[in-house]
mmCIF file of C-alpha atoms and ligand atoms in Angstrom:
data_model
loop_
_atom_site.group_PDB
_atom_site.id
_atom_site.type_symbol
_atom_site.label_atom_id
_atom_site.label_comp_id
_atom_site.label_asym_id
_atom_site.label_seq_id
_atom_site.Cartn_x
_atom_site.Cartn_y
_atom_site.Cartn_z
ATOM 1 C CA MET A 188 -38.986 57.687 1.634
ATOM 2 C CA SER A 189 -42.274 59.575 1.851
ATOM 3 C CA SER A 190 -45.361 57.911 0.514
ATOM 4 C CA THR A 191 -45.726 60.346 -2.416
ATOM 5 C CA ARG A 192 -42.112 59.776 -3.473
ATOM 6 C CA PHE A 193 -42.732 56.040 -3.274
ATOM 7 C CA THR A 194 -45.845 56.349 -5.443
ATOM 8 C CA ASP A 195 -43.911 58.472 -7.930
ATOM 9 C CA ALA A 196 -41.137 55.911 -8.105
ATOM 10 C CA LEU A 197 -43.664 53.149 -8.615
ATOM 11 C CA THR A 198 -45.420 55.096 -11.373
ATOM 12 C CA ARG A 199 -42.084 55.708 -13.148
ATOM 13 C CA LEU A 200 -41.264 52.008 -12.860
ATOM 14 C CA VAL A 201 -44.627 50.962 -14.288
ATOM 15 C CA ASP A 202 -44.251 53.516 -17.114
ATOM 16 C CA ALA A 203 -40.872 52.057 -17.962
ATOM 17 C CA LEU A 204 -42.362 48.567 -18.389
ATOM 18 C CA PRO A 205 -43.202 47.485 -21.912
ATOM 19 C CA GLU A 206 -46.830 47.268 -22.986
ATOM 20 C CA PRO A 207 -48.477 44.452 -24.934
ATOM 21 C CA ASP A 208 -48.072 46.420 -28.200
ATOM 22 C CA ASP A 209 -44.320 46.466 -27.681
ATOM 23 C CA PHE A 210 -44.261 42.772 -28.623
ATOM 24 C CA PRO A 211 -45.633 42.785 -32.154
ATOM 25 C CA SER A 212 -45.833 39.476 -33.941
ATOM 26 C CA THR A 213 -48.075 38.467 -36.778
ATOM 27 C CA ALA A 214 -47.966 34.897 -35.504
ATOM 28 C CA ARG A 215 -49.082 35.662 -31.986
ATOM 29 C CA ASN A 216 -52.835 36.020 -31.955
ATOM 30 C CA ARG A 217 -56.070 34.782 -30.462
ATOM 31 C CA GLU A 218 -56.477 31.826 -32.835
ATOM 32 C CA LEU A 219 -52.999 30.518 -32.143
ATOM 33 C CA THR A 220 -53.620 30.788 -28.418
ATOM 34 C CA ALA A 221 -57.028 29.113 -28.669
ATOM 35 C CA ARG A 222 -55.823 26.235 -30.829
ATOM 36 C CA VAL A 223 -52.709 25.435 -28.851
ATOM 37 C CA GLY A 224 -54.669 26.014 -25.640
ATOM 38 C CA THR A 225 -57.393 23.557 -26.622
ATOM 39 C CA TRP A 226 -54.848 20.816 -27.336
ATOM 40 C CA LEU A 227 -52.963 21.646 -24.166
ATOM 41 C CA GLY A 228 -56.207 21.424 -22.179
ATOM 42 C CA ALA A 229 -56.928 18.035 -23.792
ATOM 43 C CA CYS A 230 -53.451 16.776 -22.819
ATOM 44 C CA PHE A 231 -53.939 17.978 -19.233
ATOM 45 C CA LEU A 232 -57.346 16.309 -19.002
ATOM 46 C CA LEU A 233 -55.977 13.003 -20.346
ATOM 47 C CA ALA A 234 -53.012 13.167 -17.985
ATOM 48 C CA PHE A 235 -55.315 13.965 -15.073
ATOM 49 C CA LEU A 236 -57.744 11.098 -15.696
ATOM 50 C CA THR A 237 -55.009 8.527 -16.311
ATOM 51 C CA GLY A 238 -53.133 9.941 -13.306
ATOM 52 C CA VAL A 239 -56.062 9.460 -10.930
ATOM 53 C CA TRP A 240 -56.419 5.918 -12.287
ATOM 54 C CA SER A 241 -52.728 5.232 -11.680
ATOM 55 C CA HIS A 242 -52.996 6.605 -8.166
ATOM 56 C CA LEU A 243 -55.963 4.319 -7.435
ATOM 57 C CA ALA A 244 -54.045 1.384 -8.879
ATOM 58 C CA GLN A 245 -51.171 2.013 -6.450
ATOM 59 C CA LEU A 246 -53.183 2.395 -3.258
ATOM 60 C CA PRO A 247 -52.140 -0.401 -0.897
ATOM 61 C CA ASP A 248 -55.723 -1.146 0.042
ATOM 62 C CA PRO A 249 -57.930 0.037 -2.824
ATOM 63 C CA VAL A 250 -61.448 1.069 -1.909
ATOM 64 C CA LEU A 251 -62.604 -0.318 -5.223
ATOM 65 C CA PRO A 252 -60.740 -3.452 -6.316
ATOM 66 C CA LEU A 253 -59.475 -2.697 -9.834
ATOM 67 C CA PRO A 254 -60.284 -5.305 -12.482
ATOM 68 C CA THR A 255 -57.548 -7.716 -13.595
ATOM 69 C CA ARG A 256 -58.726 -7.619 -17.227
ATOM 70 C CA PRO A 257 -57.805 -6.471 -19.779
ATOM 71 C CA VAL A 258 -54.269 -7.346 -18.695
ATOM 72 C CA TRP A 259 -52.805 -4.472 -20.767
ATOM 73 C CA LEU A 260 -55.125 -1.717 -19.488
ATOM 74 C CA TYR A 261 -52.661 -0.085 -17.073
ATOM 75 C CA ARG A 262 -49.937 -0.390 -19.701
ATOM 76 C CA VAL A 263 -52.036 1.733 -22.066
ATOM 77 C CA THR A 264 -53.314 4.265 -19.519
ATOM 78 C CA GLN A 265 -49.855 4.929 -18.083
ATOM 79 C CA GLY A 266 -48.322 5.163 -21.563
ATOM 80 C CA VAL A 267 -51.001 7.740 -22.408
ATOM 81 C CA HIS A 268 -50.318 9.564 -19.118
ATOM 82 C CA VAL A 269 -46.619 10.008 -19.809
ATOM 83 C CA ALA A 270 -47.101 10.729 -23.532
ATOM 84 C CA ALA A 271 -49.763 13.389 -22.822
ATOM 85 C CA GLY A 272 -47.541 15.016 -20.200
ATOM 86 C CA THR A 273 -44.544 15.055 -22.530
ATOM 87 C CA ALA A 274 -46.592 16.474 -25.426
ATOM 88 C CA ALA A 275 -47.837 19.187 -23.073
ATOM 89 C CA VAL A 276 -44.303 20.569 -22.651
ATOM 90 C CA PRO A 277 -43.940 22.147 -26.130
ATOM 91 C CA LEU A 278 -47.652 23.077 -26.103
ATOM 92 C CA LEU A 279 -47.301 24.901 -22.773
ATOM 93 C CA LEU A 280 -44.190 26.764 -23.935
ATOM 94 C CA VAL A 281 -45.885 27.966 -27.142
ATOM 95 C CA LYS A 282 -49.065 28.823 -25.246
ATOM 96 C CA LEU A 283 -47.125 30.963 -22.772
ATOM 97 C CA TRP A 284 -45.182 32.614 -25.591
ATOM 98 C CA SER A 285 -48.451 33.430 -27.363
ATOM 99 C CA VAL A 286 -49.921 35.269 -24.367
ATOM 100 C CA PHE A 287 -46.989 36.631 -22.375
ATOM 101 C CA PRO A 288 -47.396 40.253 -23.631
ATOM 102 C CA GLN A 289 -50.709 40.257 -21.736
ATOM 103 C CA LEU A 290 -48.642 40.120 -18.574
ATOM 104 C CA PHE A 291 -47.781 43.773 -19.236
ATOM 105 C CA ARG A 292 -51.387 44.878 -19.649
ATOM 106 C CA ARG A 293 -51.967 47.924 -17.394
ATOM 107 C CA PRO A 294 -54.556 47.382 -14.666
ATOM 108 C CA PRO A 295 -57.951 48.904 -15.445
ATOM 109 C CA ALA A 296 -58.927 52.252 -13.864
ATOM 110 C CA VAL A 297 -62.178 51.212 -12.224
ATOM 111 C CA ARG A 298 -61.949 49.603 -8.759
ATOM 112 C CA ARG A 299 -64.331 46.699 -9.523
ATOM 113 C CA ALA A 300 -62.514 45.894 -12.764
ATOM 114 C CA GLN A 301 -59.202 46.048 -10.880
ATOM 115 C CA LEU A 302 -60.383 43.368 -8.489
ATOM 116 C CA LEU A 303 -61.472 41.109 -11.341
ATOM 117 C CA ASP A 304 -58.172 41.735 -13.109
ATOM 118 C CA ALA A 305 -56.226 40.807 -9.975
ATOM 119 C CA ALA A 306 -58.344 37.664 -9.481
ATOM 120 C CA GLU A 307 -57.702 36.592 -13.056
ATOM 121 C CA ARG A 308 -53.963 37.177 -12.761
ATOM 122 C CA LEU A 309 -53.893 35.193 -9.538
ATOM 123 C CA SER A 310 -55.777 32.266 -11.077
ATOM 124 C CA ILE A 311 -53.334 32.271 -13.999
ATOM 125 C CA LEU A 312 -50.401 32.311 -11.592
ATOM 126 C CA VAL A 313 -51.838 29.209 -9.895
ATOM 127 C CA LEU A 314 -52.504 27.573 -13.259
ATOM 128 C CA VAL A 315 -49.051 28.242 -14.696
ATOM 129 C CA SER A 316 -47.163 27.258 -11.570
ATOM 130 C CA SER A 317 -49.162 24.083 -10.885
ATOM 131 C CA THR A 318 -49.016 22.841 -14.483
ATOM 132 C CA SER A 319 -45.302 23.680 -14.744
ATOM 133 C CA PHE A 320 -44.699 21.786 -11.511
ATOM 134 C CA GLN A 321 -46.584 18.762 -12.863
ATOM 135 C CA LEU A 322 -44.620 18.691 -16.106
ATOM 136 C CA VAL A 323 -41.227 19.214 -14.483
ATOM 137 C CA SER A 324 -41.767 16.712 -11.654
ATOM 138 C CA GLY A 325 -43.315 14.174 -14.061
ATOM 139 C CA LEU A 326 -40.413 14.416 -16.498
ATOM 140 C CA ALA A 327 -37.893 14.199 -13.681
ATOM 141 C CA ASN A 328 -39.657 11.089 -12.388
ATOM 142 C CA SER A 329 -39.590 9.484 -15.846
ATOM 143 C CA ALA A 330 -35.866 10.154 -15.894
ATOM 144 C CA GLN A 331 -35.618 8.594 -12.402
ATOM 145 C CA TRP A 332 -34.146 11.822 -11.139
ATOM 146 C CA TYR A 333 -35.478 12.826 -7.723
ATOM 147 C CA PRO A 334 -33.916 16.171 -6.775
ATOM 148 C CA TRP A 335 -36.506 16.685 -4.030
ATOM 149 C CA SER A 336 -37.288 15.190 -0.653
ATOM 150 C CA PHE A 337 -41.105 15.059 -0.813
ATOM 151 C CA SER A 338 -43.033 11.974 -1.863
ATOM 152 C CA PHE A 339 -43.368 12.217 -5.631
ATOM 153 C CA ARG A 340 -46.624 10.319 -5.933
ATOM 154 C CA ALA A 341 -48.527 12.114 -3.156
ATOM 155 C CA THR A 342 -47.366 15.558 -4.323
ATOM 156 C CA HIS A 343 -47.879 14.961 -8.047
ATOM 157 C CA PHE A 344 -51.380 13.688 -7.222
ATOM 158 C CA ALA A 345 -52.294 16.658 -4.988
ATOM 159 C CA ILE A 346 -50.966 19.316 -7.373
ATOM 160 C CA GLY A 347 -52.821 17.529 -10.189
ATOM 161 C CA TRP A 348 -56.110 18.486 -8.504
ATOM 162 C CA VAL A 349 -54.929 22.082 -8.062
ATOM 163 C CA ALA A 350 -53.989 22.261 -11.746
ATOM 164 C CA MET A 351 -57.345 20.791 -12.822
ATOM 165 C CA GLY A 352 -59.262 23.256 -10.647
ATOM 166 C CA ALA A 353 -57.280 26.222 -11.977
ATOM 167 C CA LEU A 354 -57.768 24.933 -15.532
ATOM 168 C CA LEU A 355 -61.554 24.722 -15.094
ATOM 169 C CA VAL A 356 -61.662 28.316 -13.789
ATOM 170 C CA HIS A 357 -59.471 29.487 -16.664
ATOM 171 C CA VAL A 358 -61.581 27.767 -19.337
ATOM 172 C CA ALA A 359 -64.788 29.143 -17.784
ATOM 173 C CA VAL A 360 -63.391 32.710 -17.757
ATOM 174 C CA LYS A 361 -62.020 32.463 -21.295
ATOM 175 C CA LEU A 362 -64.914 30.562 -22.864
ATOM 176 C CA PRO A 363 -66.209 33.590 -24.846
ATOM 177 C CA VAL A 364 -62.715 34.294 -26.241
ATOM 178 C CA ILE A 365 -62.139 30.603 -27.045
ATOM 179 C CA ARG A 366 -65.517 30.419 -28.840
ATOM 180 C CA THR A 367 -64.854 33.466 -31.004
ATOM 181 C CA ALA A 368 -61.329 32.369 -31.814
ATOM 182 C CA TRP A 369 -62.563 28.983 -33.080
ATOM 183 C CA LEU A 370 -65.818 30.103 -34.700
ATOM 184 C CA GLU A 371 -64.870 33.493 -36.173
ATOM 185 C CA PRO A 372 -61.170 33.378 -37.056
ATOM 186 C CA GLN A 373 -59.756 36.800 -37.930
ATOM 187 C CA GLY A 374 -57.335 35.529 -40.538
ATOM 188 C CA GLN A 375 -53.987 37.242 -40.463
ATOM 189 C CA PRO A 376 -51.974 39.929 -42.231
ATOM 190 C CA ALA A 377 -49.738 38.672 -45.048
ATOM 191 C CA GLN A 378 -46.536 40.372 -43.951
ATOM 192 C CA GLY A 379 -44.340 39.345 -41.042
ATOM 193 C CA THR A 380 -41.350 37.096 -40.531
ATOM 194 C CA VAL A 381 -42.963 34.033 -38.986
ATOM 195 C CA SER A 382 -46.519 33.103 -39.854
ATOM 196 C CA ARG A 383 -49.024 31.630 -37.468
ATOM 197 C CA ARG A 384 -49.119 28.565 -39.684
ATOM 198 C CA THR A 385 -45.368 28.053 -39.197
ATOM 199 C CA VAL A 386 -45.653 28.383 -35.427
ATOM 200 C CA LEU A 387 -48.558 25.923 -35.356
ATOM 201 C CA GLY A 388 -46.707 23.503 -37.629
ATOM 202 C CA VAL A 389 -43.591 23.539 -35.459
ATOM 203 C CA THR A 390 -45.729 23.152 -32.323
ATOM 204 C CA TRP A 391 -47.597 20.089 -33.646
ATOM 205 C CA ALA A 392 -44.317 18.589 -34.853
ATOM 206 C CA ALA A 393 -42.714 19.065 -31.424
ATOM 207 C CA ALA A 394 -45.742 17.525 -29.683
ATOM 208 C CA ALA A 395 -45.738 14.600 -32.140
ATOM 209 C CA VAL A 396 -42.022 13.974 -31.567
ATOM 210 C CA ALA A 397 -42.698 14.019 -27.823
ATOM 211 C CA VAL A 398 -45.479 11.426 -28.176
ATOM 212 C CA VAL A 399 -43.523 9.137 -30.510
ATOM 213 C CA THR A 400 -40.333 9.201 -28.463
ATOM 214 C CA THR A 401 -42.314 8.409 -25.319
ATOM 215 C CA ALA A 402 -44.687 5.810 -26.768
ATOM 216 C CA ALA A 403 -41.767 4.055 -28.477
ATOM 217 C CA SER A 404 -40.518 2.970 -25.064
ATOM 218 C CA SER A 405 -43.443 0.529 -25.038
ATOM 219 C CA VAL A 406 -43.162 -0.832 -28.559
ATOM 220 C CA PRO A 407 -40.654 -3.620 -29.210
ATOM 221 C CA GLY A 408 -38.467 -2.982 -32.250
ATOM 222 C CA VAL A 409 -38.733 0.805 -32.158
ATOM 223 C CA ARG A 410 -37.641 1.067 -28.533
ATOM 224 C CA ARG A 411 -34.433 2.771 -29.651
ATOM 225 C CA LEU A 412 -36.563 5.727 -30.879
ATOM 226 C CA SER A 413 -37.527 6.431 -27.283
ATOM 227 C CA VAL A 414 -34.723 8.924 -26.772
ATOM 228 C CA LEU A 415 -36.716 10.693 -24.064
ATOM 229 C CA ALA A 416 -37.027 7.586 -21.902
ATOM 230 C CA THR A 417 -34.317 6.266 -19.630
ATOM 231 C CA ARG A 418 -35.162 2.584 -20.082
ATOM 232 C CA THR A 419 -34.165 2.286 -23.727
ATOM 233 C CA GLY A 420 -32.270 -0.984 -23.701
ATOM 234 C CA THR A 421 -33.830 -4.393 -23.458
ATOM 235 C CA GLY A 422 -32.755 -6.751 -20.714
ATOM 236 C CA PRO A 423 -32.871 -10.542 -20.453
ATOM 237 C CA GLY A 424 -36.059 -12.020 -21.950
ATOM 238 C CA GLY A 425 -36.728 -8.780 -23.893
ATOM 239 C CA ILE A 426 -37.664 -6.833 -20.758
ATOM 240 C CA PRO A 427 -35.666 -3.831 -19.551
ATOM 241 C CA VAL A 428 -34.263 -4.003 -16.032
ATOM 242 C CA ASN A 429 -35.548 -1.332 -13.709
ATOM 243 C CA LYS A 430 -33.306 -1.845 -10.700
ATOM 244 C CA THR A 431 -30.495 -4.393 -10.679
ATOM 245 C CA ALA A 432 -29.987 -6.903 -7.870
ATOM 246 C CA ALA A 433 -26.719 -5.161 -7.019
ATOM 247 C CA ALA A 434 -28.405 -1.747 -6.805
ATOM 248 C CA ALA A 435 -31.103 -3.198 -4.538
ATOM 249 C CA GLY A 436 -28.424 -4.749 -2.323
ATOM 250 C CA VAL A 437 -29.792 -8.281 -2.727
ATOM 251 C CA ALA A 438 -27.284 -9.891 -5.102
ATOM 252 C CA LYS A 439 -25.827 -12.180 -2.439
ATOM 253 C CA ALA A 440 -29.071 -13.155 -0.683
ATOM 254 C CA ALA A 441 -30.868 -13.798 -4.000
ATOM 255 C CA ALA A 442 -28.116 -16.088 -5.303
ATOM 256 C CA ASP A 443 -27.831 -18.027 -2.014
ATOM 257 C CA PRO A 444 -28.652 -21.742 -2.647
ATOM 258 C CA ALA A 445 -30.134 -21.899 0.876
ATOM 259 C CA PHE A 446 -32.872 -19.440 -0.145
ATOM 260 C CA ALA A 447 -36.357 -20.411 1.005
ATOM 261 C CA LEU A 448 -39.620 -18.605 0.363
ATOM 262 C CA VAL A 449 -41.883 -18.335 3.415
ATOM 263 C CA VAL A 450 -45.652 -18.519 2.926
ATOM 264 C CA ALA A 451 -47.542 -17.584 6.070
ATOM 265 C CA TRP A 452 -51.196 -17.745 7.110
ATOM 266 C CA GLY A 453 -51.830 -17.040 10.775
ATOM 267 C CA ASP A 454 -49.662 -19.485 12.722
ATOM 268 C CA THR A 455 -49.075 -21.663 9.682
ATOM 269 C CA GLU A 456 -45.727 -21.084 8.000
ATOM 270 C CA ARG A 457 -44.352 -23.124 5.138
ATOM 271 C CA ARG A 458 -40.970 -22.825 3.469
ATOM 272 C CA PHE A 459 -40.221 -23.571 -0.170
ATOM 273 C CA SER A 460 -36.810 -23.781 -1.806
ATOM 274 C CA ARG A 461 -36.512 -22.797 -5.456
ATOM 275 C CA ALA A 462 -36.456 -26.555 -6.275
ATOM 276 C CA ASP A 463 -39.690 -27.059 -4.275
ATOM 277 C CA LEU A 464 -41.346 -24.295 -6.260
ATOM 278 C CA GLU A 465 -40.102 -25.768 -9.554
ATOM 279 C CA ALA A 466 -41.597 -29.150 -8.577
ATOM 280 C CA MET A 467 -45.081 -27.652 -8.108
ATOM 281 C CA PRO A 468 -47.661 -27.395 -10.950
ATOM 282 C CA GLN A 469 -46.432 -24.650 -13.310
ATOM 283 C CA THR A 470 -48.416 -22.152 -15.315
ATOM 284 C CA THR A 471 -47.485 -19.518 -17.908
ATOM 285 C CA ALA A 472 -48.962 -16.124 -18.764
ATOM 286 C CA THR A 473 -48.116 -13.377 -21.236
ATOM 287 C CA LEU A 474 -48.117 -10.226 -19.136
ATOM 288 C CA PRO A 475 -46.499 -6.801 -19.375
ATOM 289 C CA ILE A 476 -44.312 -4.955 -16.918
ATOM 290 C CA ALA A 477 -45.844 -1.458 -17.143
ATOM 291 C CA CYS A 478 -43.693 1.021 -15.268
ATOM 292 C CA VAL A 479 -45.231 4.213 -13.934
ATOM 293 C CA GLU A 480 -42.381 6.025 -15.687
ATOM 294 C CA GLY A 481 -44.054 5.170 -18.990
ATOM 295 C CA TRP A 482 -42.063 2.286 -20.488
ATOM 296 C CA SER A 483 -43.600 -1.149 -20.749
ATOM 297 C CA ALA A 484 -42.719 -4.547 -22.172
ATOM 298 C CA SER A 485 -44.545 -7.836 -22.422
ATOM 299 C CA GLY A 486 -43.044 -11.215 -21.563
ATOM 300 C CA VAL A 487 -44.005 -14.851 -21.170
ATOM 301 C CA TRP A 488 -43.709 -15.632 -17.483
ATOM 302 C CA GLY A 489 -43.764 -19.093 -15.962
ATOM 303 C CA GLY A 490 -44.132 -20.177 -12.354
ATOM 304 C CA VAL A 491 -46.527 -21.081 -9.575
ATOM 305 C CA ARG A 492 -49.987 -19.590 -9.203
ATOM 306 C CA VAL A 493 -50.266 -17.395 -6.121
ATOM 307 C CA ALA A 494 -53.712 -18.962 -5.584
ATOM 308 C CA ASP A 495 -52.070 -22.422 -5.298
ATOM 309 C CA LEU A 496 -49.704 -21.151 -2.578
ATOM 310 C CA VAL A 497 -52.632 -19.586 -0.704
ATOM 311 C CA ASP A 498 -54.336 -22.971 -0.943
ATOM 312 C CA LEU A 499 -51.271 -24.831 0.356
ATOM 313 C CA VAL A 500 -51.297 -22.970 3.662
ATOM 314 C CA GLY A 501 -55.039 -23.606 4.039
ATOM 315 C CA ALA A 502 -56.150 -19.995 3.547
ATOM 316 C CA PRO A 503 -59.442 -19.177 1.799
ATOM 317 C CA THR A 504 -59.346 -18.291 -1.901
ATOM 318 C CA GLY A 505 -59.726 -14.556 -2.381
ATOM 319 C CA SER A 506 -57.569 -13.590 0.605
ATOM 320 C CA ALA A 507 -55.235 -10.645 0.137
ATOM 321 C CA VAL A 508 -51.513 -11.387 0.125
ATOM 322 C CA LEU A 509 -48.741 -9.207 1.472
ATOM 323 C CA VAL A 510 -45.540 -9.579 -0.564
ATOM 324 C CA GLU A 511 -42.093 -8.939 0.923
ATOM 325 C CA SER A 512 -38.790 -8.763 -0.915
ATOM 326 C CA LEU A 513 -35.286 -9.748 0.135
ATOM 327 C CA GLN A 514 -34.673 -6.041 -0.467
ATOM 328 C CA ARG A 515 -34.962 -4.349 2.899
ATOM 329 C CA VAL A 516 -35.387 -0.674 1.987
ATOM 330 C CA GLY A 517 -37.254 1.277 -0.659
ATOM 331 C CA ALA A 518 -40.879 1.741 -1.668
ATOM 332 C CA SER A 519 -40.738 -1.293 -3.957
ATOM 333 C CA SER A 520 -39.526 -3.680 -1.268
ATOM 334 C CA ARG A 521 -43.091 -4.750 -0.482
ATOM 335 C CA SER A 522 -46.507 -4.772 -2.132
ATOM 336 C CA ARG A 523 -49.964 -6.176 -1.637
ATOM 337 C CA LEU A 524 -52.075 -8.390 -3.850
ATOM 338 C CA PRO A 525 -55.743 -7.553 -3.201
ATOM 339 C CA GLY A 526 -58.025 -10.582 -2.931
ATOM 340 C CA ASN A 527 -59.313 -10.415 -6.508
ATOM 341 C CA VAL A 528 -55.742 -10.229 -7.842
ATOM 342 C CA ALA A 529 -54.361 -13.015 -5.619
ATOM 343 C CA ALA A 530 -57.198 -15.287 -6.789
ATOM 344 C CA ASP A 531 -56.559 -14.589 -10.482
ATOM 345 C CA ARG A 532 -55.209 -17.540 -12.483
ATOM 346 C CA GLU A 533 -52.632 -15.213 -14.034
ATOM 347 C CA ALA A 534 -51.253 -13.916 -10.733
ATOM 348 C CA ILE A 535 -47.965 -15.783 -10.661
ATOM 349 C CA LEU A 536 -44.945 -16.201 -8.487
ATOM 350 C CA ALA A 537 -42.672 -16.238 -11.535
ATOM 351 C CA LEU A 538 -39.631 -18.526 -11.789
ATOM 352 C CA THR A 539 -38.995 -18.143 -15.531
ATOM 353 C CA LEU A 540 -39.157 -15.475 -18.232
ATOM 354 C CA ALA A 541 -39.253 -16.402 -21.935
ATOM 355 C CA GLY A 542 -38.656 -20.044 -20.983
ATOM 356 C CA GLU A 543 -35.363 -19.277 -19.190
ATOM 357 C CA PRO A 544 -34.821 -19.191 -15.439
ATOM 358 C CA LEU A 545 -35.449 -15.671 -14.177
ATOM 359 C CA SER A 546 -32.262 -13.589 -14.299
ATOM 360 C CA LEU A 547 -30.956 -12.184 -11.035
ATOM 361 C CA ASP A 548 -31.898 -8.662 -12.167
ATOM 362 C CA HIS A 549 -35.471 -9.646 -13.065
ATOM 363 C CA GLY A 550 -36.041 -11.050 -9.565
ATOM 364 C CA TYR A 551 -34.431 -14.530 -9.210
ATOM 365 C CA PRO A 552 -35.265 -16.755 -7.362
ATOM 366 C CA CYS A 553 -38.907 -15.620 -7.680
ATOM 367 C CA ARG A 554 -40.948 -12.485 -8.325
ATOM 368 C CA VAL A 555 -44.570 -11.457 -8.500
ATOM 369 C CA ILE A 556 -46.249 -10.837 -11.833
ATOM 370 C CA ALA A 557 -50.003 -10.217 -12.082
ATOM 371 C CA PRO A 558 -52.332 -8.746 -14.703
ATOM 372 C CA ASN A 559 -53.210 -5.045 -15.118
ATOM 373 C CA ARG A 560 -51.139 -3.421 -12.410
ATOM 374 C CA PRO A 561 -48.327 -0.881 -12.129
ATOM 375 C CA GLY A 562 -44.816 -2.279 -12.553
ATOM 376 C CA ALA A 563 -43.888 -0.889 -9.149
ATOM 377 C CA LEU A 564 -46.127 -3.553 -7.554
ATOM 378 C CA GLN A 565 -44.527 -6.475 -9.416
ATOM 379 C CA THR A 566 -42.148 -7.172 -6.536
ATOM 380 C CA LYS A 567 -38.819 -8.841 -7.333
ATOM 381 C CA TRP A 568 -36.705 -11.193 -5.138
ATOM 382 C CA VAL A 569 -39.757 -12.256 -3.121
ATOM 383 C CA SER A 570 -38.865 -13.743 0.276
ATOM 384 C CA ARG A 571 -42.235 -13.889 2.026
ATOM 385 C CA LEU A 572 -45.923 -14.110 1.149
ATOM 386 C CA GLU A 573 -48.216 -13.381 4.039
ATOM 387 C CA VAL A 574 -51.847 -14.277 3.481
ATOM 388 C CA ARG A 575 -54.185 -11.858 5.226
ATOM 389 C CA PRO A 576 -57.641 -12.681 6.531
HETATM 390 N N1 MTE B 831 -37.787 -5.593 -4.831
HETATM 391 C C1 MTE B 831 -38.055 -4.737 -5.838
HETATM 392 N N2 MTE B 831 -39.022 -5.029 -6.710
HETATM 393 C C2 MTE B 831 -39.306 -4.183 -7.730
HETATM 394 C C3 MTE B 831 -38.596 -2.960 -7.885
HETATM 395 C C4 MTE B 831 -37.579 -2.672 -6.964
HETATM 396 O O1 MTE B 831 -36.899 -1.630 -7.027
HETATM 397 N N3 MTE B 831 -37.331 -3.574 -5.953
HETATM 398 N N4 MTE B 831 -38.957 -2.105 -8.912
HETATM 399 C C5 MTE B 831 -40.318 -2.203 -9.381
HETATM 400 C C6 MTE B 831 -40.568 -1.396 -10.548
HETATM 401 S S1 MTE B 831 -40.754 0.281 -10.303
HETATM 402 C C7 MTE B 831 -40.740 -1.949 -11.792
HETATM 403 S S2 MTE B 831 -41.205 -1.008 -13.110
HETATM 404 C C8 MTE B 831 -40.537 -3.394 -12.022
HETATM 405 C C9 MTE B 831 -39.514 -3.592 -13.117
HETATM 406 O O2 MTE B 831 -39.205 -4.946 -13.260
HETATM 407 P P1 MTE B 831 -37.951 -5.378 -14.139
HETATM 408 O O3 MTE B 831 -36.733 -4.709 -13.583
HETATM 409 O O4 MTE B 831 -37.905 -6.864 -14.078
HETATM 410 O O5 MTE B 831 -38.235 -4.897 -15.528
HETATM 411 O O6 MTE B 831 -40.108 -4.070 -10.849
HETATM 412 C C10 MTE B 831 -40.721 -3.654 -9.656
HETATM 413 N N5 MTE B 831 -40.297 -4.519 -8.593
HETATM 414 MO MO1 MO B 832 -41.462 1.160 -12.271
#
């Protein structure tokens, strides 16, 4: 094909495409876009800040030790993270619907304006793809569905920065339009099938449903409203079970009467049977399991202070403790208690929940529970505590 015939074909193709005016709607206008966009931006910002916090909380060796009080802080921030992300789904869909005719805008005639136009389209491509990726991967993670092979946490964290950067550029470029839309609303024509008010109403309702059905997975009593969460039931002691002993492949080892916990400090190694642990001074604490997937539940845990075990092997208070599970594989099979956490009086090697011996699925014979940390670090079926200098 000669180059002129190619250009002709391209021109005919472009002419055949619809133009923005081919998508008339009285509901779709600047104010709708600005309003939904502002709320969407707020959701993204909240999700970003709480996401960075969650990432810091899960670093094995945090640069900054996170505080252990208030004990419910991570529970709230992660609930907000998942709720904001879920609310962003309907907001993003309506936002895209409100602007998609712009996709068919013809490029400007002047070369300089063409470049700017291309740059803007590119930045929007980055914005739409990164935010869509965040919402889809986040929802899939909440549903414990991992149809990918990359590390969820590392990727979700990295793309979060891309999305935030693209969002900042977008807001900066659109600031004049956003200002006018909020400050000098045009009003709208009376005719039309769907009004802007209806679209806005449905959008807020969808976002509210998303928030309620997510947040409900953290509120006892209304947990059954959390239709969007996978952990809807309650398990023994009022706490849902994340992974069962059978699924973790530890059912036999955990129920073995010969079980002994090893506590190690340098060359010192001491072994404790479940009965030994029960005979030690016991403490209780009301602490939540706050899963990164968004659900959380509080329980009364009883057991031995980690600090007492550190003391028993002669290690200094404030040492970090490496926790190993009977479970051999999986990201949750080990965790680390930073020094400030291990020294906390509410960092417990739990033997009971709600006054009953720990159930096999909640981590029998013993599990870690400590204040203000992601559920993923509350290791179950603990077999070894290694105190680190
Ligand atoms: N050994 C082990 N510990 C684990 C897990 C696991 O899969 N294996 N899951 C973690 C996660 S992600 C959460 S949210 C909590 C859930 O504890 P629960 O099942 O007692 O509610 O346990 C944590 N401890
Ligand atoms: Mo979790």
